[in-house]
Coordinates of C-alpha atoms in Angstrom, one line a residue:
X1 CA 22.8 90.7 -22.7
X2 CA 24.2 88.8 -19.7
X3 CA 21.2 89.6 -17.0
X4 CA 23.5 89.4 -13.9
X5 CA 22.5 89.6 -10.4
X6 CA 25.2 91.9 -8.1
X7 CA 24.6 90.4 -4.6
X8 CA 26.6 91.9 -1.6
X9 CA 30.2 91.4 -0.9
X10 CA 29.9 89.9 2.7
X11 CA 33.1 89.6 4.8
X12 CA 33.9 85.8 6.4
X13 CA 34.0 87.4 10.2
X14 CA 30.5 88.3 9.6
X15 CA 30.0 85.4 7.9
X16 CA 31.2 83.5 10.7
X17 CA 29.4 85.0 13.1
X18 CA 25.6 84.5 11.9
X19 CA 26.7 80.9 12.0
X20 CA 27.2 81.4 15.2
X21 CA 24.5 82.8 16.2
X22 CA 22.0 81.3 14.4
X23 CA 23.5 77.7 14.0
X24 CA 21.7 75.2 11.8
X25 CA 19.0 72.9 12.8
X26 CA 18.6 69.3 12.1
X27 CA 14.7 67.5 13.0
X28 CA 15.0 64.4 12.2
X29 CA 10.6 63.4 11.8
X30 CA 9.2 60.0 11.7
X31 CA 5.7 60.9 12.1
X32 CA 4.7 62.7 9.1
X33 CA 5.7 60.4 6.4
X34 CA 4.3 57.0 6.7
X35 CA 7.2 55.0 4.3
X36 CA 10.2 57.9 5.1
X37 CA 12.4 60.0 7.1
X38 CA 12.2 63.5 7.1
X39 CA 15.5 65.1 7.2
X40 CA 14.9 69.4 8.1
X41 CA 18.1 71.3 7.8
X42 CA 17.5 75.3 8.6
X43 CA 20.8 77.3 8.5
X44 CA 22.6 80.7 7.8
X45 CA 23.1 80.1 4.1
X46 CA 26.8 79.4 3.0
X47 CA 28.6 78.7 -0.7
X48 CA 28.6 74.9 -0.8
X49 CA 26.3 74.1 1.9
X50 CA 23.8 71.7 0.1
X51 CA 27.0 68.7 -0.8
X52 CA 29.2 68.9 3.0
X53 CA 24.6 68.1 3.4
X54 CA 23.6 65.0 1.1
X55 CA 27.3 64.0 1.9
X56 CA 26.8 63.1 4.9
X57 CA 23.6 60.7 3.9
X58 CA 25.0 59.7 1.1
X59 CA 28.2 57.9 3.7
X60 CA 25.9 56.1 5.8
X61 CA 24.7 55.1 2.3
X62 CA 20.8 56.4 2.9
X63 CA 18.5 56.2 -0.3
X64 CA 17.5 59.3 -0.7
X65 CA 14.0 59.1 -2.7
X66 CA 12.8 63.1 -2.4
X67 CA 14.6 66.3 -1.3
X68 CA 12.9 69.7 -1.7
X69 CA 15.5 72.8 -1.3
X70 CA 15.5 76.5 -0.7
X71 CA 19.1 79.0 -0.8
X72 CA 17.0 82.3 -1.6
X73 CA 18.7 84.7 0.3
X74 CA 20.5 84.2 4.0
X75 CA 19.0 81.5 5.2
X76 CA 18.9 78.6 4.2
X77 CA 16.0 75.5 4.0
X78 CA 15.9 71.8 3.0
X79 CA 14.1 68.7 3.5
X80 CA 15.4 65.0 2.4
X81 CA 13.1 61.6 2.6
X82 CA 15.0 59.0 3.3
X83 CA 15.4 55.5 4.5
X84 CA 18.0 52.9 4.7
X85 CA 19.1 50.5 1.8
X86 CA 16.0 47.9 2.8
X87 CA 13.2 51.1 2.9
X88 CA 13.1 50.9 6.4
X89 CA 12.7 54.6 8.3
X90 CA 15.5 55.0 11.0
X91 CA 15.0 54.2 14.0
X92 CA 18.1 54.0 15.3
X93 CA 18.2 56.4 18.4
X94 CA 22.8 56.9 17.3
X95 CA 22.0 57.1 13.8
X96 CA 19.7 59.7 14.3
X97 CA 21.9 61.5 16.6
X98 CA 24.8 61.0 14.7
X99 CA 23.0 63.0 11.6
X100 CA 21.8 65.8 13.3
X101 CA 25.7 66.3 14.7
X102 CA 27.0 65.6 11.7
X103 CA 25.3 68.3 9.3
X104 CA 26.1 70.5 11.6
X105 CA 29.6 69.2 12.1
X106 CA 30.5 69.6 8.7
X107 CA 30.2 72.9 8.8
X108 CA 33.0 73.2 12.2
X109 CA 35.6 71.4 10.3
X110 CA 34.4 68.1 9.6
X111 CA 33.2 64.9 11.4
X112 CA 35.3 63.9 14.6
X113 CA 36.4 59.6 15.5
X114 CA 34.6 60.6 18.4
X115 CA 31.3 60.2 17.2
X116 CA 31.5 58.6 14.9
X117 CA 31.9 56.0 17.9
X118 CA 28.9 57.0 19.8
X119 CA 27.6 55.2 16.3
X120 CA 26.0 51.8 16.6
X121 CA 27.3 51.2 12.4
X122 CA 30.3 51.1 10.6
X123 CA 30.3 54.4 9.2
X124 CA 32.4 54.1 5.1
X125 CA 35.7 55.7 5.8
X126 CA 36.1 58.5 3.0
X127 CA 37.9 60.7 4.8
X128 CA 42.4 60.9 4.6
X129 CA 44.3 60.2 7.9
X130 CA 47.6 60.5 9.7
X131 CA 47.7 57.0 10.1
X132 CA 48.3 56.9 6.2
X133 CA 49.9 58.5 3.3
X134 CA 46.9 59.5 0.1
X135 CA 48.3 59.2 -3.1
X136 CA 46.2 60.8 -6.3
X137 CA 46.5 59.3 -9.4
X138 CA 45.4 59.8 -13.0
X139 CA 46.1 58.9 -16.4
X140 CA 44.8 57.1 -19.9
X141 CA 42.8 53.9 -18.0
X142 CA 44.1 50.7 -19.7
X143 CA 43.8 47.1 -19.0
X144 CA 44.8 46.0 -15.5
X145 CA 46.1 49.3 -15.1
X146 CA 45.1 48.8 -11.2
X147 CA 46.5 45.4 -11.1
X148 CA 50.5 46.6 -11.9
X149 CA 50.0 49.7 -9.8
X150 CA 48.9 47.8 -7.0
X151 CA 51.6 44.8 -7.7
X152 CA 54.2 48.1 -7.5
X153 CA 53.7 49.7 -4.1
X154 CA 53.7 45.5 -3.2
X155 CA 57.3 44.4 -4.1
X156 CA 58.1 48.4 -2.8
X157 CA 57.3 47.5 1.1
X158 CA 54.1 49.1 0.6
X159 CA 51.1 48.4 2.5
X160 CA 47.4 49.7 -0.1
X161 CA 44.5 50.0 3.5
X162 CA 42.6 51.5 1.2
X163 CA 42.0 52.4 -2.8
X164 CA 38.9 54.3 -4.4
X165 CA 39.6 53.9 -8.0
X166 CA 37.4 55.0 -10.7
X167 CA 37.7 54.9 -14.9
X168 CA 35.7 56.6 -17.3
X169 CA 36.0 57.8 -21.2
X170 CA 39.1 56.1 -21.6
X171 CA 40.3 57.9 -18.1
X172 CA 41.2 56.9 -14.4
X173 CA 41.6 58.3 -11.3
X174 CA 42.0 57.1 -8.2
X175 CA 43.1 57.6 -4.5
X176 CA 45.5 54.9 -2.7
X177 CA 45.9 55.3 0.7
X178 CA 49.3 53.9 1.8
X179 CA 51.0 52.6 5.6
X180 CA 54.2 51.7 5.2
X181 CA 54.5 47.8 5.4
X182 CA 57.8 47.7 7.4
X183 CA 57.1 50.0 9.9
X184 CA 53.5 50.5 9.9
X185 CA 52.5 53.5 10.1
X186 CA 52.4 56.5 7.5
X187 CA 55.6 56.6 5.7
X188 CA 56.8 60.3 6.8
X189 CA 60.4 59.8 5.6
X190 CA 60.6 62.1 2.1
X191 CA 62.9 59.4 0.3
X192 CA 60.8 57.3 0.7
X193 CA 57.3 58.8 -1.0
X194 CA 59.8 59.8 -3.7
X195 CA 60.5 56.6 -4.3
X196 CA 57.1 55.3 -5.1
X197 CA 56.1 57.8 -6.4
X198 CA 58.9 57.7 -8.9
X199 CA 57.4 53.6 -9.2
X200 CA 54.1 54.9 -9.8
X201 CA 55.4 57.8 -12.2
X202 CA 57.1 54.4 -13.9
X203 CA 53.9 52.5 -14.4
X204 CA 51.5 55.4 -15.2
X205 CA 54.2 55.9 -18.6
X206 CA 54.3 52.5 -19.4
X207 CA 52.4 52.0 -22.8
X208 CA 51.1 56.0 -22.6
X209 CA 50.6 56.9 -26.5
X210 CA 52.1 60.6 -28.1
X211 CA 50.1 63.1 -26.4
X212 CA 48.8 61.2 -23.2
X213 CA 49.0 62.7 -19.8
X214 CA 49.7 61.1 -15.9
X215 CA 49.7 62.7 -12.5
X216 CA 51.1 60.9 -9.1
X217 CA 51.1 63.3 -6.3
X218 CA 51.2 62.9 -2.8
X219 CA 48.8 64.5 -0.9
X220 CA 49.8 66.7 2.3
X221 CA 47.7 66.3 5.1
X222 CA 47.5 68.7 7.7
X223 CA 47.6 68.1 12.0
X224 CA 44.5 67.3 12.3
X225 CA 43.8 64.7 9.7
X226 CA 42.2 67.1 6.2
X227 CA 44.3 67.2 4.2
X228 CA 45.3 70.3 2.5
X229 CA 42.0 71.7 0.1
X230 CA 40.2 68.4 0.5
X231 CA 38.8 65.7 2.6
X232 CA 36.5 63.4 0.9
X233 CA 38.1 60.2 -1.6
X234 CA 34.9 60.8 -3.9
X235 CA 34.6 64.4 -4.0
X236 CA 38.4 64.2 -5.2
X237 CA 38.1 61.6 -8.1
X238 CA 34.7 64.7 -9.2
X239 CA 37.5 67.2 -9.5
X240 CA 40.1 64.7 -10.5
X241 CA 38.2 63.3 -13.3
X242 CA 36.8 66.6 -14.1
X243 CA 40.5 67.9 -14.5
X244 CA 41.3 65.2 -16.5
X245 CA 38.2 66.2 -19.4
X246 CA 36.1 63.3 -19.3
X247 CA 33.6 65.2 -20.2
X248 CA 34.7 65.7 -23.5
X249 CA 33.1 63.6 -26.0
X250 CA 31.3 61.7 -24.4
X251 CA 27.6 63.3 -24.9
X252 CA 26.6 60.7 -27.9
X253 CA 27.5 58.3 -25.3
X254 CA 25.7 58.8 -22.6
X255 CA 23.2 60.8 -23.1
X256 CA 20.3 60.6 -25.1
X257 CA 19.9 63.5 -27.4
X258 CA 15.8 63.8 -28.3
X259 CA 13.8 66.1 -25.8
X260 CA 11.4 63.8 -25.0
X261 CA 12.3 59.7 -24.7
X262 CA 9.0 57.8 -24.2
X263 CA 11.9 54.2 -23.2
X264 CA 13.2 56.4 -20.4
X265 CA 9.4 56.6 -19.0
X266 CA 9.1 52.6 -20.0
X267 CA 12.3 52.2 -17.5
X268 CA 14.4 50.9 -20.7
X269 CA 16.2 54.0 -21.2
X270 CA 19.6 54.0 -19.7
X271 CA 20.6 57.1 -20.7
X272 CA 20.8 60.5 -19.1
X273 CA 18.7 63.2 -20.5
X274 CA 19.7 67.2 -19.8
X275 CA 17.5 69.8 -20.3
X276 CA 18.8 73.5 -19.9
X277 CA 16.7 76.8 -20.6
X278 CA 15.9 80.2 -18.9
X279 CA 13.5 80.2 -16.5
X280 CA 12.9 83.8 -14.3
X281 CA 16.4 85.0 -13.4
X282 CA 17.9 81.8 -12.9
X283 CA 19.4 78.8 -14.9
X284 CA 16.6 75.9 -14.7
X285 CA 18.3 72.2 -15.1
X286 CA 16.4 69.4 -15.3
X287 CA 18.3 66.1 -15.4
X288 CA 16.4 62.5 -15.9
X289 CA 17.8 59.1 -15.8
X290 CA 18.0 55.9 -14.1
X291 CA 18.1 56.0 -10.1
X292 CA 20.6 54.1 -8.7
X293 CA 22.7 55.5 -5.0
X294 CA 24.1 58.4 -4.4
X295 CA 23.0 60.5 -7.7
X296 CA 21.9 64.2 -5.9
X297 CA 25.3 63.9 -4.3
X298 CA 26.8 62.7 -8.4
X299 CA 25.3 66.3 -9.4
X300 CA 25.0 68.5 -6.9
X301 CA 28.9 68.0 -6.7
X302 CA 29.4 68.6 -10.5
X303 CA 27.5 71.8 -10.0
X304 CA 29.5 72.8 -7.5
X305 CA 32.4 72.7 -9.4
X306 CA 32.0 74.1 -11.8
X307 CA 30.7 76.9 -9.1
X308 CA 27.4 76.9 -9.7
X309 CA 24.7 78.1 -6.4
X310 CA 21.7 76.1 -6.4
X311 CA 18.7 78.4 -4.8
X312 CA 15.7 76.2 -5.4
X313 CA 15.8 72.6 -6.3
X314 CA 13.4 69.1 -6.5
X315 CA 14.6 65.6 -6.8
X316 CA 12.6 62.6 -6.0
X317 CA 11.8 58.9 -8.6
X318 CA 8.8 57.8 -10.7
X319 CA 9.3 54.0 -9.9
X320 CA 12.8 53.7 -11.9
X321 CA 12.5 57.3 -13.2
X322 CA 15.1 59.8 -11.8
X323 CA 13.6 63.5 -11.8
X324 CA 15.9 66.5 -10.5
X325 CA 15.1 70.7 -11.6
X326 CA 17.7 72.6 -10.2
X327 CA 17.6 76.8 -10.3
X328 CA 21.0 77.6 -10.9
X329 CA 23.0 80.8 -11.0
X330 CA 27.3 80.7 -11.3
X331 CA 29.2 82.3 -7.6
X332 CA 29.0 85.6 -9.3
X333 CA 25.6 85.8 -10.2
X334 CA 25.8 84.7 -14.2
X335 CA 23.0 82.7 -15.6
X336 CA 24.1 80.6 -19.0
X337 CA 23.3 83.1 -21.6
X338 CA 25.3 81.6 -25.0
X339 CA 25.2 77.5 -26.3
X340 CA 28.2 76.8 -25.6
X341 CA 28.3 77.1 -22.2
X342 CA 24.9 75.3 -21.0
X343 CA 26.8 72.7 -23.6
X344 CA 29.4 72.7 -21.6
X345 CA 27.8 71.8 -18.2
X346 CA 25.4 69.2 -19.9
X347 CA 28.5 67.4 -21.2
X348 CA 29.7 67.8 -17.4
X349 CA 26.8 66.6 -15.6
X350 CA 26.1 63.5 -18.0
X351 CA 30.0 62.9 -17.0
X352 CA 29.5 63.1 -13.0
X353 CA 26.1 60.9 -13.2
X354 CA 27.8 58.2 -15.4
X355 CA 30.8 57.7 -14.1
X356 CA 29.1 55.6 -10.8
X357 CA 27.2 54.0 -13.3
X358 CA 26.9 50.0 -12.8
X359 CA 28.0 47.8 -16.1
X360 CA 29.1 44.1 -15.6
X361 CA 29.8 42.3 -12.5
X362 CA 29.9 43.9 -9.0
X363 CA 32.7 41.2 -7.1
X364 CA 31.5 41.4 -3.2
X365 CA 35.0 40.5 -1.0
X366 CA 35.8 40.8 2.8
X367 CA 38.5 38.9 3.7
X368 CA 41.6 38.7 6.5
X369 CA 43.5 41.8 6.4
X370 CA 46.9 40.9 4.8
X371 CA 49.9 42.7 2.6
X372 CA 49.0 42.4 -1.0
X373 CA 45.4 41.4 -0.9
X374 CA 44.8 43.8 -3.2
X375 CA 47.5 42.9 -5.4
X376 CA 46.4 39.1 -5.9
X377 CA 42.4 39.9 -6.4
X378 CA 43.2 42.7 -9.4
X379 CA 45.6 39.9 -10.7
X380 CA 43.6 36.9 -10.1
X381 CA 39.8 39.6 -12.4
X382 CA 43.1 40.6 -14.7
X383 CA 44.4 36.9 -15.2
X384 CA 40.4 36.2 -16.6
X385 CA 40.7 38.6 -19.1
X386 CA 38.1 41.1 -16.9
X387 CA 38.8 44.4 -16.5
X388 CA 38.1 46.6 -13.3
X389 CA 35.8 49.8 -14.3
X390 CA 35.2 51.0 -10.3
X391 CA 36.8 50.0 -7.2
X392 CA 36.6 51.1 -3.7
X393 CA 38.2 48.8 -1.5
X394 CA 39.0 49.3 2.5
X395 CA 40.2 48.6 6.1
X396 CA 37.9 47.5 9.7
X397 CA 40.0 46.2 11.4
X398 CA 41.7 43.3 10.6
X399 CA 39.0 42.7 8.0
X400 CA 39.3 44.4 4.4
X401 CA 36.1 45.2 2.9
X402 CA 35.4 46.2 -0.7
X403 CA 33.6 46.1 -3.8
X404 CA 35.5 45.6 -7.4
X405 CA 33.2 46.2 -10.9
X406 CA 34.5 44.0 -13.7
X407 CA 33.9 43.8 -17.5
X408 CA 35.4 42.2 -20.2
X409 CA 35.2 42.4 -24.0
X410 CA 32.3 39.9 -24.9
X411 CA 29.7 41.1 -22.8
X412 CA 27.6 37.7 -23.0
X413 CA 28.4 33.4 -21.5
X414 CA 32.6 34.3 -20.7
X415 CA 32.1 36.9 -19.1
X416 CA 29.9 34.9 -16.3
X417 CA 32.5 32.6 -16.6
X418 CA 35.8 34.2 -16.4
X419 CA 33.0 36.0 -13.0
X420 CA 32.6 32.6 -11.4
X421 CA 36.1 31.5 -12.7
X422 CA 37.7 34.6 -10.3
X423 CA 35.1 33.4 -7.6
X424 CA 36.7 29.8 -7.0
X425 CA 40.6 31.2 -7.6
X426 CA 39.8 33.6 -4.4
X427 CA 37.5 31.5 -2.7
X428 CA 37.4 32.5 0.5
X429 CA 38.1 36.3 -0.9
X430 CA 34.7 36.8 -2.7
X431 CA 32.0 36.5 -0.8
X432 CA 29.6 37.0 -3.8
X433 CA 29.1 38.3 -7.8
X434 CA 26.7 40.4 -8.8
X435 CA 25.7 41.1 -12.7
X436 CA 24.6 45.1 -12.6
X437 CA 22.3 46.1 -15.7
X438 CA 20.6 49.3 -14.6
X439 CA 18.6 48.4 -11.1
X440 CA 18.4 44.6 -12.3
X441 CA 21.2 42.4 -10.6
X442 CA 21.2 38.4 -10.8
X443 CA 23.7 36.2 -8.0
X444 CA 25.8 34.4 -9.6
X445 CA 27.8 33.1 -7.3
X446 CA 29.6 33.0 -4.0
X447 CA 32.6 31.3 -1.4
X448 CA 29.4 30.1 0.0
X449 CA 28.2 28.5 -3.1
X450 CA 31.6 27.0 -3.0
X451 CA 31.9 25.8 0.1
X452 CA 28.8 24.2 0.1
X453 CA 30.3 21.7 -3.4
X454 CA 33.3 20.8 -1.8
X455 CA 31.1 19.9 1.6
X456 CA 28.7 17.9 -0.9
X457 CA 31.1 16.2 -2.5
X458 CA 32.6 15.7 0.3
X459 CA 29.3 13.8 1.9
X460 CA 29.6 12.1 -1.0
X461 CA 33.3 11.4 -1.0
X462 CA 32.4 9.3 2.4
X463 CA 30.1 7.5 1.7
X464 CA 31.0 6.1 -1.2
X465 CA 34.5 5.6 1.2
X466 CA 32.1 3.8 3.8
X467 CA 30.3 1.7 1.4
X468 CA 33.4 0.6 -0.4
X469 CA 34.9 -0.5 3.1
X470 CA 31.8 -2.3 3.6
X471 CA 32.3 -3.6 0.4
X472 CA 35.6 -4.9 1.8
X473 CA 35.1 -6.9 5.0
X474 CA 32.2 -8.6 3.1
X475 CA 34.6 -9.6 1.0
X476 CA 37.4 -10.7 3.6
X477 CA 35.0 -12.8 5.5

């Protein structure tokens, strides 16, 4: 018999009143732990609050080494153990103040530009702005797809100001932010928007197989700068991938079927382990996999998308292996009773974790922003026989920065040679190339290497030329 936990209906106005009477309390503690900063949050409980808080830390590229979560009842208590990317505590006062404000304001309409301007570092812009027009694109993935899309946008006079693209299990999802390349600013004219959409539809429908579907949507932006129904690009990409059903038939590819895997604890298993069982009125979900940045964000995002409430949770890592344990129920209070329900949740968690998995090579880009830049980079990658598996690019003032994860067919030395060719051809654009296999990264080269090589060649040339000049002078004498 299905176990149901009935919960009283709470009016939204009463819930809002409780929040105003008991606003969130955020304490940033640098004294309790010698190795990391503790971010302690106490707040009135509300559906989705956990994801909002994890999102704030993830957008700052902070490393969450441990977290303890409890929200059974009307109150939410959470502790995050965080460091920066170098493993240091958070000592920047502007960063600490931003975390405190952002976690509180994430429940009240979002983070303001004034809060971001007070922070003495760059925050990754993952929200739609009224300054740009956003297009959502989903469909079947194929080699060179992002290159084709960016080339078409450049041809019709659209400037890509930011783009995030994911591919997983032959599916592709991307959110691209555009401004009018001729007049600047957002694309406001409905006819112009329809023209851009028609061109993107043609690209997505090319080479489609019978039964394949694609979708291009112009995102509507409200006056306050937040899009209708969503405000965060990566959360939206998870939603788009889920709608594309990329989780189907992925269990055998990305997940280890064994209940115990010794290779995982030795750091040699790249697959994802998910176990679900009933426990004291909850469904207990255990996740074990290779640790990586934003893992907690991706798993919590998947649970939120599937309408689950996290009542208790603990997350941490042993070496390179991450362990997460969640005690959950559906939003309606039900637990997972059938094997079909548990199997679907396992598939969705595996998909959410593996969408951001690092495979192949990572190309970091930093250069002067210009019209058609995305088209230039993606075309060069395609012409060298590589496919883009994941990409993110945005503008920071007059510069464009981003990362492109690329892979080839062979997966061997040919791919490494192709990546090095891309670095040479995009001299001054690609600042570094790194091979990513699990937690191991190997630097292949950078534009600075090319510059040093050119300087070395130039120095040798000048030396030889001076010797020839001296030789010719002595002969004339």
